[in-house]
Amino acid sequence: MVSSSEARVPAVETRELRRVFKGSRGSPDVVALDGVDLRIEHGEVFGLLGPNGAGKTTCIKILNTLLYPTSGEARVAGHDVVRDSVEVRRRIALVSGGENSGYGILTVRECLWMFSQFYGVPSAEAGPRVNRLLAAVGLSDLAKTRINRLSTGQRQRMNFARGFVSDPEILFLDEPTLGMDVNAARELREFVTRWVRERAGRTVLLTTHYMAEADQLCDRIAIIDRGRVLACDTPAALRRSVEGGQHVELEVMGAPEGLSDVDGVAVTWGAPHPDRGTHTMKLRLPDGGRLPLLLRTLEERGVAVRGVSTRETSLEDAFIAIVGRGLDDGEAPK
Amino acid sequence: MAVIPSIRAALSRARTAAWLGWQVEGNWADPVLFSIYILARPLATALILAIMYSTVRAHGADPTVFVGFYVANAFHSYVNTVLVGMGWVVFEEREEYETLKYVYASPVGMFTYLAGRSLVKFTLATVSVVVTLLVGWFLLGVRWDWATVQWLPLAASIAAGLASTLFLGFLLAGWSLVLTRSAMVVLEGVTLASYLLCGVIFPIDLLPRPLQAVALGLPFTWWYEALRRFLAGHGTHGVMQRLSDTQVLLALGGASVVFAVLARWGYFAFERRARALGRLDQTTLF
Ligand SMILES: Nc1ncnc2c1ncn2[C@@H]1O[C@H](COP(=O)(O)OP(=O)(O)OP(=O)(O)O)[C@@H](O)[C@H]1O
Ligand SMILES: [Mg+2]
């Protein structure tokens, strides 16, 4: 047996991965994955972004040996998920957010301990590790509480901790912070970052709809839609890949009705401010240097500018641009 | 080479699963409620049997027949609790606890896991068998002659019967992996069908011919006949009467082996099907 960390096999590799769900009662078949090629190296935190129904969960299920692909190949730590399920299961763990799973009758600590035993963690290691994880997700005080007494968010934090009890080589997080409060989500993100940094070669595959989360956590991101990878790169490179420029928001008064462009730059309008009677004008300038010129033009037209704010292209802009563009004129992945 | 450590690892995992089984089904706060839970079904059936047969006896039927069916019904707890219970484990883990996918994708292995979970069910079923027999002996006059008990064939048939219970439990658990909401109907159906088909409460001679053929293919039919002959001292009349004790034992052994093979093959076939259809994490009820 080749240890996956010594040989240079990727942590996750899929080739032409395809999954079709049979349509029920006359409805057409659903192509959830349509030829996905991914290569995730050991030590990476890799993000899978895509709109609802893009195929992210389907991909994760296949990699977790819960679902067969229709065709194509998927390997985890060099082991084929179909032929070598047992080897794959030894190395992985899965956390799905937004779920209410758990044996209500067990206490939080018992649940984590039990899963550590299913993974064969020696008892001497399991105890302290469970305690550390409970502290990390802020459940130390609830360790002896039965799961059916937990709030939804607390239950989710317990499930999040469960993903780490086996200290897995490759961890799959499917929308792990879904439905968590802002603080809890931030603590868990920091925990993931620390967890990966402190252990050489640990890999995380993450899906999320929170762009900031992906931006903060991921070394690389694949954007997928309708089962196809539209782009795969670092967050910074993805931002650069879409038309850059500066996003400008102006709070103005006295703009002429129906003004749709200024100096050839398209304008979108927000609703009027209820108290101040101002309007919000949004536009994207190809380069920041044009802002003074634009303000002068507005002044000449009798528009009073009360406030100006600008920001650079975000991952969200990149996401929307890439998904909106689709595969037709987008660059092929890799 | 690494057989011993891997067996030890499997045992330790099975022990954890058994512990979970105890927490989920056994470790209730209220012992009274708990006793009702494990004894209600066998005692209720025993009572129905007692009433039924006292009516029949009034019309001149052989009273020893009642003893045989009482014993079979008591032992049927294993099928009810362990065999069907293994299907319920899959159903509950998926629909109620939503943990099936985490268990399945962990290295525990469904065989080890289900074996561990069924251990508690096995213990509960054993308690229920013993209590039902004690109630029968002391309250309902269900007695047999200890001197005529044939210990060796009795032990062999109990071993074969319990093994079949376990194997068919795996098969039913596999089937439950594939089923969604319909698993409830199937599991209740299996419970009912086993009562009707295996000669638990009435002789299989009363069944229509085609069903009688099915009954003769099931290991439990032979198991219960063996219990009646080797423990209670009287077999059933009709079809079975023509067969020698050895033939009954051989039929039980044969049916057990066939179902063991079928269960092994069938479980994996069902599991593959469930994974192809994406059923392992599909919740449909709650
Ligand atoms: N068991 C199933 N049977 C039929 N269709 C399915 C099944 N599971 C998923 N699909 C379909 O496959 C497609 C991809 O679903 P998937 O759950 O992978 O999306 P996702 O990217 O995870 O979306 P979300 O962001 O909403 O979680 C969807 O169109 C979905 O309807
Ligand atoms: Mg999803």
XYZ file of C-alpha atoms and ligand atoms in Angstrom:
652
model
C 0.000 0.000 0.000
C 1.349 3.368 -1.008
C 0.885 6.084 1.545
C -0.855 8.875 -0.260
C 1.234 11.615 1.288
C 4.566 10.160 0.267
C 3.622 9.491 -3.324
C 2.509 12.593 -5.150
C -1.017 11.513 -5.803
C -3.498 14.342 -5.449
C -5.846 14.385 -2.472
C -8.843 14.445 -4.782
C -8.923 13.827 -8.479
C -11.897 13.501 -10.783
C -11.835 12.811 -14.486
C -14.811 13.374 -16.736
C -17.034 12.807 -13.721
C -20.653 12.565 -14.736
C -23.804 11.842 -12.807
C -27.280 11.643 -14.238
C -30.366 11.274 -12.046
C -33.251 9.478 -13.671
C -36.266 11.719 -13.911
C -39.254 10.440 -11.985
C -42.591 9.831 -13.689
C -41.984 11.289 -17.112
C -39.876 14.260 -16.046
C -36.574 14.460 -17.925
C -33.300 13.138 -16.529
C -31.216 15.584 -14.508
C -27.553 15.899 -15.402
C -26.098 16.871 -12.029
C -22.451 16.520 -13.057
C -21.471 16.845 -16.662
C -17.810 15.958 -17.047
C -16.087 17.440 -14.028
C -12.281 17.440 -13.898
C -10.797 18.458 -10.575
C -7.359 18.049 -9.098
C -6.930 19.031 -5.480
C -3.498 18.719 -3.922
C -2.706 17.680 -0.381
C -2.631 20.666 1.931
C -5.116 22.710 -0.061
C -8.333 24.259 1.116
C -10.368 24.011 -2.020
C -13.711 25.697 -2.587
C -16.572 24.564 -4.771
C -18.805 27.491 -5.608
C -21.904 27.414 -7.710
C -25.563 28.367 -7.767
C -28.269 26.106 -6.282
C -28.432 22.824 -8.124
C -24.987 23.278 -9.675
C -23.894 19.797 -8.594
C -21.702 20.563 -5.573
C -23.391 18.198 -3.133
C -23.611 15.504 -5.783
C -19.859 15.764 -6.293
C -19.235 15.539 -2.545
C -21.521 12.520 -2.198
C -19.640 10.675 -4.910
C -16.311 11.465 -3.266
C -17.716 10.241 0.086
C -18.737 6.861 -1.354
C -22.432 7.643 -0.865
C -23.308 7.751 -4.537
C -22.000 6.083 -7.677
C -21.017 8.232 -10.624
C -22.784 7.465 -13.882
C -19.444 7.558 -15.680
C -15.964 8.959 -15.267
C -13.549 8.454 -12.439
C -13.063 9.848 -8.954
C -10.120 9.180 -6.667
C -9.558 10.189 -3.087
C -5.963 9.946 -1.867
C -5.304 7.815 -4.918
C -8.103 5.341 -4.166
C -10.957 4.845 -6.546
C -14.237 5.737 -4.797
C -16.115 2.911 -6.468
C -13.605 0.060 -6.299
C -11.742 1.037 -3.130
C -14.524 2.470 -0.976
C -13.073 0.983 2.189
C -9.693 2.677 1.734
C -11.395 5.954 0.921
C -13.570 5.834 4.048
C -10.551 5.442 6.278
C -9.225 8.815 5.141
C -12.244 11.060 4.900
C -14.873 12.756 6.981
C -17.983 14.640 5.987
C -19.886 17.540 7.498
C -23.114 18.735 5.912
C -24.436 21.997 7.241
C -28.078 22.832 7.809
C -28.924 19.375 9.099
C -30.553 18.228 12.287
C -28.833 14.898 12.431
C -27.866 13.090 15.622
C -29.064 10.478 18.102
C -31.193 12.588 20.420
C -30.635 10.307 23.397
C -26.824 10.635 23.398
C -24.965 13.479 25.010
C -22.772 15.710 22.896
C -19.608 14.108 24.211
C -20.953 10.585 23.761
C -21.801 11.281 20.147
C -18.320 12.554 19.336
C -16.684 9.754 21.283
C -18.774 7.178 19.446
C -17.735 8.402 16.029
C -14.101 8.478 17.100
C -14.509 4.783 17.939
C -16.069 4.027 14.563
C -12.902 5.486 13.057
C -10.729 3.415 15.359
C -9.177 6.315 17.247
C -7.411 4.900 20.338
C -9.346 5.787 23.503
C -6.352 7.562 25.023
C -6.316 9.969 22.081
C -10.064 10.199 21.596
C -10.861 11.666 25.021
C -8.565 14.702 24.907
C -9.337 15.292 21.242
C -13.079 15.352 21.891
C -12.493 17.854 24.709
C -10.390 20.080 22.473
C -13.010 19.989 19.732
C -15.818 20.757 22.170
C -13.874 23.785 23.332
C -13.161 24.844 19.760
C -16.836 24.849 18.783
C -17.905 26.398 22.079
C -19.789 23.378 23.409
C -17.653 22.517 26.439
C -20.438 23.564 28.807
C -22.934 21.405 26.935
C -20.738 18.298 26.771
C -23.072 16.344 29.044
C -26.273 17.657 27.518
C -28.437 15.321 25.487
C -28.479 16.166 21.808
C -32.254 16.559 21.734
C -31.874 19.510 24.115
C -29.591 21.452 21.761
C -30.629 24.376 19.605
C -30.331 23.938 15.864
C -27.104 25.901 15.717
C -25.613 23.999 18.650
C -26.453 20.723 16.987
C -24.750 21.933 13.851
C -21.661 22.892 15.761
C -21.596 19.413 17.242
C -21.840 17.929 13.768
C -19.055 20.191 12.644
C -16.878 18.894 15.471
C -17.776 15.328 14.500
C -16.028 15.898 11.191
C -12.742 16.381 13.008
C -12.787 13.562 15.587
C -10.928 11.193 13.295
C -8.378 13.840 12.344
C -9.132 12.972 8.709
C -6.696 13.278 5.862
C -9.352 14.812 3.652
C -12.329 16.661 5.031
C -15.471 17.510 3.103
C -17.475 20.467 4.341
C -20.769 20.970 2.521
C -22.027 24.426 3.502
C -20.711 23.975 7.052
C -21.757 27.380 8.382
C -25.269 27.372 6.932
C -27.668 28.831 9.465
C -25.025 29.657 12.071
C -24.806 32.988 13.802
C -22.109 35.397 12.640
C -19.782 34.753 15.555
C -20.091 30.991 15.442
C -19.444 30.989 11.709
C -16.371 33.136 12.120
C -14.998 30.941 14.896
C -15.462 27.852 12.796
C -13.739 29.448 9.820
C -10.807 30.350 12.015
C -10.772 26.824 13.388
C -10.575 25.345 9.890
C -7.714 27.654 8.960
C -5.806 26.720 12.108
C -6.562 23.024 11.725
C -5.138 22.937 8.215
C -2.133 25.077 9.071
C -1.143 22.961 12.067
C -1.232 19.681 10.168
C 0.892 19.199 7.099
C -0.903 17.749 4.120
C -4.486 17.955 5.422
C -6.968 18.795 2.705
C -10.365 20.456 2.897
C -12.990 20.527 0.171
C -15.567 23.156 1.013
C -18.787 24.315 -0.557
C -20.444 27.523 0.513
C -22.731 30.263 -0.696
C -20.920 32.855 1.400
C -18.412 34.492 -0.902
C -16.469 36.072 1.932
C -16.094 32.637 3.512
C -14.719 31.185 0.301
C -12.456 34.155 -0.212
C -11.062 33.940 3.304
C -10.615 30.168 3.518
C -9.826 28.826 0.093
C -6.476 28.502 -1.603
C -8.267 27.724 -4.835
C -11.843 27.816 -5.980
C -13.708 26.013 -8.732
C -16.842 27.717 -9.934
C -19.335 25.214 -11.234
C -22.744 25.547 -12.799
C -25.047 22.928 -14.276
C -22.509 20.255 -13.540
C -19.590 21.853 -15.348
C -16.494 23.614 -14.084
C -16.531 27.146 -15.465
C -13.357 28.391 -13.837
C -10.798 27.120 -11.370
C -8.175 29.341 -9.808
C -7.092 31.279 -6.732
C -9.627 33.805 -5.432
C -7.342 36.663 -6.474
C -6.921 35.323 -9.982
C -10.673 34.799 -10.313
C -11.245 38.419 -9.341
C -8.680 39.575 -11.871
C -10.132 37.377 -14.596
C -13.340 39.345 -14.799
C -13.398 42.920 -16.023
C -11.876 44.884 -13.225
C -12.339 48.539 -12.497
C -13.976 50.369 -9.683
C -17.494 49.989 -8.372
C -18.846 53.420 -7.465
C -21.935 54.273 -5.464
C -23.053 57.884 -5.362
C -25.752 59.410 -3.224
C -27.233 62.174 -5.369
C -30.051 64.728 -5.496
C -31.755 66.326 -8.422
C -30.841 63.865 -11.118
C -32.926 64.165 -14.276
C -35.646 61.521 -14.675
C -34.484 58.492 -16.656
C -30.778 59.252 -16.649
C -29.261 55.964 -17.818
C -25.698 56.844 -18.554
C -23.047 59.418 -17.741
C -20.186 59.923 -20.174
C -21.058 56.567 -21.717
C -20.940 54.688 -18.379
C -24.139 52.752 -17.654
C -25.960 53.709 -14.466
C -28.306 51.654 -12.289
C -30.551 53.316 -9.735
C -31.452 52.374 -6.193
C -34.664 53.364 -4.391
C -34.851 56.919 -3.005
C -33.711 57.402 0.588
C -36.898 57.757 2.668
C -35.684 60.668 4.843
C -33.049 62.466 2.869
C -34.788 62.328 -0.513
C -31.570 61.296 -2.204
C -31.097 58.547 -4.793
C -28.332 55.935 -5.017
C -26.585 55.752 -8.333
C -24.425 52.692 -9.059
C -21.890 52.409 -11.820
C -18.676 50.644 -12.658
C -15.776 52.671 -13.978
C -13.189 50.884 -16.124
C -10.471 52.703 -14.180
C -10.499 54.708 -10.985
C -8.914 57.754 -12.560
C -12.136 58.692 -14.291
C -14.022 59.413 -11.103
C -13.189 63.201 -10.870
C -14.240 63.665 -14.490
C -17.503 61.918 -13.846
C -18.229 64.042 -10.781
C -17.629 67.208 -12.802
C -20.011 66.071 -15.527
C -22.698 65.431 -12.944
C -22.159 68.866 -11.417
C -22.533 70.474 -14.855
C -25.825 68.672 -15.284
C -27.066 70.071 -11.972
C -26.839 66.853 -10.023
C -25.790 67.376 -6.391
C -23.502 64.601 -5.077
C -23.908 64.059 -1.314
C -21.791 60.970 -0.844
C -19.284 58.793 -2.675
C -18.157 55.241 -1.947
C -16.014 52.937 -4.039
C -14.838 49.321 -3.865
C -12.703 46.953 -5.937
C -14.005 43.888 -7.778
C -15.047 41.235 -5.254
C -15.233 37.477 -5.518
C -18.971 37.897 -5.738
C -18.598 40.097 -8.837
C -16.326 37.488 -10.334
C -18.773 34.708 -9.435
C -21.723 36.502 -10.974
C -19.772 37.402 -14.084
C -18.450 33.875 -14.572
C -21.746 32.100 -13.897
C -23.651 34.654 -15.964
C -21.282 34.208 -18.827
C -21.697 30.440 -18.612
C -19.632 28.109 -20.721
C -20.407 29.704 -24.085
C -17.749 32.362 -24.130
C -15.978 31.609 -20.856
C -12.460 30.282 -21.000
C -12.304 26.532 -20.645
C -11.093 25.340 -17.256
C -7.320 24.753 -17.008
C -1.072 -11.208 8.208
C -2.984 -8.351 9.738
C -5.965 -10.561 10.517
C -5.824 -10.449 14.298
C -5.576 -6.630 14.600
C -8.336 -6.152 12.048
C -10.601 -8.598 13.873
C -9.835 -6.768 17.092
C -10.665 -3.447 15.415
C -13.929 -4.852 14.075
C -14.848 -6.175 17.515
C -14.155 -2.834 19.099
C -16.345 -1.101 16.509
C -19.106 -3.658 16.969
C -18.898 -3.017 20.699
C -19.373 0.702 20.103
C -22.361 -0.036 17.866
C -23.782 -2.314 20.540
C -23.312 0.450 23.093
C -25.251 2.798 20.796
C -27.952 0.147 20.453
C -28.254 -0.029 24.225
C -28.500 3.771 24.505
C -31.130 3.989 21.783
C -33.337 1.041 22.698
C -32.493 -0.066 26.171
C -31.342 2.749 28.338
C -34.731 4.204 29.065
C -35.428 6.116 32.211
C -38.529 4.160 33.164
C -38.096 0.404 33.739
C -41.847 -0.231 33.770
C -42.362 1.354 30.363
C -39.312 -0.462 29.134
C -40.630 -3.863 30.208
C -43.927 -3.189 28.515
C -42.003 -2.230 25.389
C -40.144 -5.527 25.157
C -42.855 -7.842 26.493
C -46.063 -6.379 25.104
C -46.017 -8.107 21.751
C -45.077 -11.668 22.745
C -47.401 -11.657 25.770
C -50.302 -10.238 23.801
C -49.859 -12.901 21.138
C -49.535 -15.553 23.831
C -52.814 -14.439 25.312
C -54.572 -14.520 21.956
C -53.167 -18.006 21.442
C -54.390 -19.131 24.840
C -57.901 -17.890 24.137
C -57.922 -19.340 20.631
C -56.822 -22.754 21.761
C -59.070 -22.898 24.779
C -61.952 -22.416 22.341
C -60.588 -25.137 20.082
C -59.958 -27.452 23.012
C -63.570 -27.101 24.083
C -64.343 -28.807 20.779
C -62.097 -31.724 21.565
C -58.770 -30.713 19.988
C -55.420 -32.119 21.185
C -54.139 -29.908 24.071
C -50.465 -30.663 23.315
C -50.833 -28.695 20.068
C -51.211 -25.539 22.083
C -47.898 -26.069 23.888
C -46.042 -26.379 20.553
C -47.473 -23.174 19.160
C -46.926 -21.328 22.412
C -43.240 -22.202 22.281
C -42.940 -21.237 18.600
C -44.635 -17.933 19.279
C -42.281 -17.221 22.164
C -39.228 -17.863 19.994
C -40.705 -15.767 17.200
C -39.524 -12.744 19.224
C -36.161 -13.205 17.553
C -37.660 -12.700 14.111
C -39.774 -9.764 15.286
C -37.081 -8.021 17.244
C -33.778 -8.950 15.611
C -34.566 -9.739 11.980
C -37.142 -7.048 11.344
C -35.317 -4.805 13.815
C -32.260 -4.695 11.592
C -34.429 -3.241 8.842
C -35.775 -0.703 11.312
C -32.236 0.321 12.250
C -31.557 1.356 8.663
C -34.899 3.099 8.396
C -34.498 5.082 11.612
C -30.879 5.995 11.010
C -31.786 7.480 7.684
C -35.166 9.035 8.334
C -35.164 9.926 12.005
C -31.590 10.436 13.144
C -30.237 11.310 9.680
C -26.988 9.642 10.625
C -26.958 6.764 8.154
C -24.711 8.538 5.682
C -22.153 9.380 8.346
C -22.110 5.816 9.607
C -21.986 4.446 6.075
C -19.136 6.720 4.971
C -17.113 5.905 8.089
C -14.780 2.900 8.293
C -17.111 1.055 10.690
C -18.555 -1.118 7.907
C -22.279 -1.826 7.728
C -21.837 -5.496 8.648
C -19.979 -4.725 11.836
C -22.325 -1.891 12.601
C -25.530 -3.861 12.066
C -24.126 -6.840 13.947
C -23.321 -4.572 16.899
C -26.685 -2.860 16.796
C -28.512 -6.190 16.663
C -26.716 -7.483 19.756
C -28.952 -5.454 22.060
C -32.003 -6.516 20.105
C -30.861 -10.104 20.518
C -30.574 -9.645 24.269
C -34.005 -8.046 24.485
C -35.512 -10.838 22.393
C -33.940 -13.434 24.684
C -35.453 -11.757 27.736
C -38.802 -11.759 26.014
C -38.532 -15.472 25.085
C -37.664 -16.450 28.647
C -40.399 -14.329 30.228
C -43.024 -15.568 27.774
C -42.086 -19.187 28.506
C -42.147 -18.559 32.259
C -45.563 -16.937 32.051
C -46.721 -19.891 29.988
C -45.335 -22.443 32.406
C -46.651 -20.891 35.609
C -49.825 -19.113 34.516
C -51.135 -20.836 31.398
C -50.139 -24.431 31.973
C -47.771 -24.553 29.018
C -45.595 -27.432 30.239
C -43.483 -30.122 28.739
C -41.709 -33.182 30.029
C -38.065 -32.328 30.693
C -37.154 -36.016 30.448
C -38.152 -36.185 26.770
C -36.322 -33.017 25.725
C -33.757 -33.893 23.010
C -30.995 -31.539 23.973
C -28.539 -31.929 21.124
C -30.994 -31.531 18.227
C -32.622 -28.708 20.186
C -29.332 -26.839 20.539
C -28.464 -27.412 16.873
C -31.820 -26.132 15.690
C -31.657 -23.056 17.924
C -28.194 -22.295 16.535
C -29.431 -22.662 12.956
C -32.565 -20.640 13.690
C -30.625 -17.776 15.246
C -28.092 -17.770 12.413
C -30.934 -17.556 9.890
C -32.452 -14.718 11.892
C -29.217 -12.787 11.623
C -28.628 -13.502 7.929
C -32.155 -12.598 6.933
C -31.799 -9.505 9.099
C -28.866 -8.413 6.959
C -30.888 -9.078 3.843
C -33.796 -7.025 5.114
C -31.443 -4.226 6.196
C -30.016 -4.231 2.661
C -33.479 -4.034 1.205
C -34.293 -1.163 3.544
C -31.284 0.727 2.181
C -32.932 0.745 -1.227
C -36.436 1.537 -0.026
C -37.451 4.992 1.055
C -40.734 5.647 2.776
C -42.087 2.290 1.624
C -39.637 0.628 4.030
C -42.256 1.044 6.764
C -44.813 -0.914 4.793
C -42.297 -3.600 3.900
C -41.074 -4.014 7.476
C -44.586 -4.229 8.894
C -45.424 -6.585 6.044
C -42.503 -8.869 6.846
C -43.564 -8.969 10.500
C -47.069 -9.997 9.550
C -46.027 -12.416 6.820
C -43.629 -14.202 9.142
C -46.523 -14.866 11.555
C -48.657 -16.276 8.800
C -46.073 -18.249 6.879
C -43.809 -19.864 9.447
C -46.280 -21.886 11.447
C -46.009 -19.601 14.452
C -49.615 -19.561 15.579
C -51.307 -22.107 13.328
C -50.073 -25.076 11.288
C -48.960 -24.347 7.723
C -51.480 -26.933 6.520
C -54.119 -24.254 6.856
C -52.364 -22.135 4.206
C -53.331 -22.307 0.529
C -51.024 -24.622 -1.444
C -48.744 -22.003 -3.030
C -48.161 -20.291 0.302
C -47.505 -23.663 1.879
C -44.696 -24.136 -0.632
C -43.241 -20.768 0.373
C -43.544 -21.732 4.026
C -41.616 -24.952 3.445
C -38.755 -22.910 1.922
C -38.305 -20.720 5.003
C -35.878 -21.771 7.728
C -38.172 -20.514 10.487
C -40.935 -22.951 9.584
C -38.460 -25.782 10.195
C -36.990 -24.122 13.246
C -40.359 -23.891 14.969
C -41.199 -27.462 14.018
C -37.853 -28.517 15.502
C -38.617 -26.602 18.725
C -41.979 -28.297 19.006
C -40.491 -31.748 18.535
C -37.296 -31.449 20.542
C -38.501 -29.188 23.366
C -42.271 -29.490 23.632
C -42.252 -33.149 22.639
C -44.908 -33.000 19.874
C -44.592 -31.906 16.260
C -47.517 -30.569 14.246
C -49.920 -32.804 12.377
C -50.417 -32.696 8.622
C -47.522 -32.145 6.218
C -44.902 -32.261 8.899
C -46.121 -35.447 10.508
C -44.766 -37.607 7.671
C -41.206 -36.341 8.223
C -38.658 -37.843 10.590
C -36.725 -35.714 13.082
C -33.615 -36.074 10.941
C -35.483 -34.850 7.886
C -36.696 -31.804 9.805
C -33.150 -31.036 10.948
C -31.797 -31.478 7.424
C -34.473 -29.212 5.992
C -33.650 -26.590 8.631
C -29.925 -26.862 7.866
C -30.484 -26.704 4.126
C -32.809 -23.708 4.271
C -30.387 -21.916 6.609
C -27.440 -22.418 4.274
C -29.419 -21.329 1.225
C -30.562 -18.172 2.990
C -27.077 -17.437 4.314
C -25.732 -17.486 0.759
C -28.699 -15.539 -0.547
C -28.331 -12.940 2.211
C -24.646 -12.402 1.572
C -25.146 -11.927 -2.121
C -28.408 -10.033 -1.720
C -27.141 -7.561 0.857
C -24.328 -6.367 -1.402
C -26.610 -6.224 -4.416
C -29.042 -4.049 -2.449
C -26.234 -1.854 -1.155
C -24.903 -1.247 -4.658
C -28.398 -0.423 -5.840
C -28.912 2.027 -2.965
C -25.649 3.752 -3.794
C -26.524 3.917 -7.475
C -29.892 5.494 -6.704
C -28.510 7.856 -4.067
C -30.770 6.428 -1.352
C -28.251 6.351 1.487
C -28.992 9.896 2.567
C -32.420 10.415 1.090
C -34.921 11.398 3.763
C -38.564 11.291 2.827
C -40.524 11.496 6.052
C -39.495 14.008 8.631
N -31.458 12.071 -5.577
C -31.680 12.897 -6.597
N -32.600 12.593 -7.532
C -32.837 13.399 -8.567
N -32.195 14.556 -8.788
C -31.261 14.917 -7.903
C -30.955 14.119 -6.761
N -29.985 14.742 -6.055
C -29.699 15.870 -6.732
N -30.454 15.997 -7.839
C -30.408 17.084 -8.830
O -29.062 17.253 -9.215
C -28.753 18.622 -9.361
C -27.560 18.976 -8.516
O -27.919 18.889 -7.143
P -26.882 19.202 -5.983
O -27.546 18.844 -4.718
O -25.602 18.544 -6.298
O -26.719 20.780 -6.098
P -25.877 21.770 -5.199
O -24.856 22.397 -6.076
O -25.393 21.095 -3.981
O -26.980 22.849 -4.845
P -27.232 23.674 -3.488
O -26.376 24.886 -3.578
O -28.673 24.052 -3.594
O -26.923 22.799 -2.337
C -30.017 19.391 -9.007
O -30.654 19.738 -10.202
C -30.844 18.400 -8.234
O -32.194 18.630 -8.467
Mg -25.787 21.271 -1.935
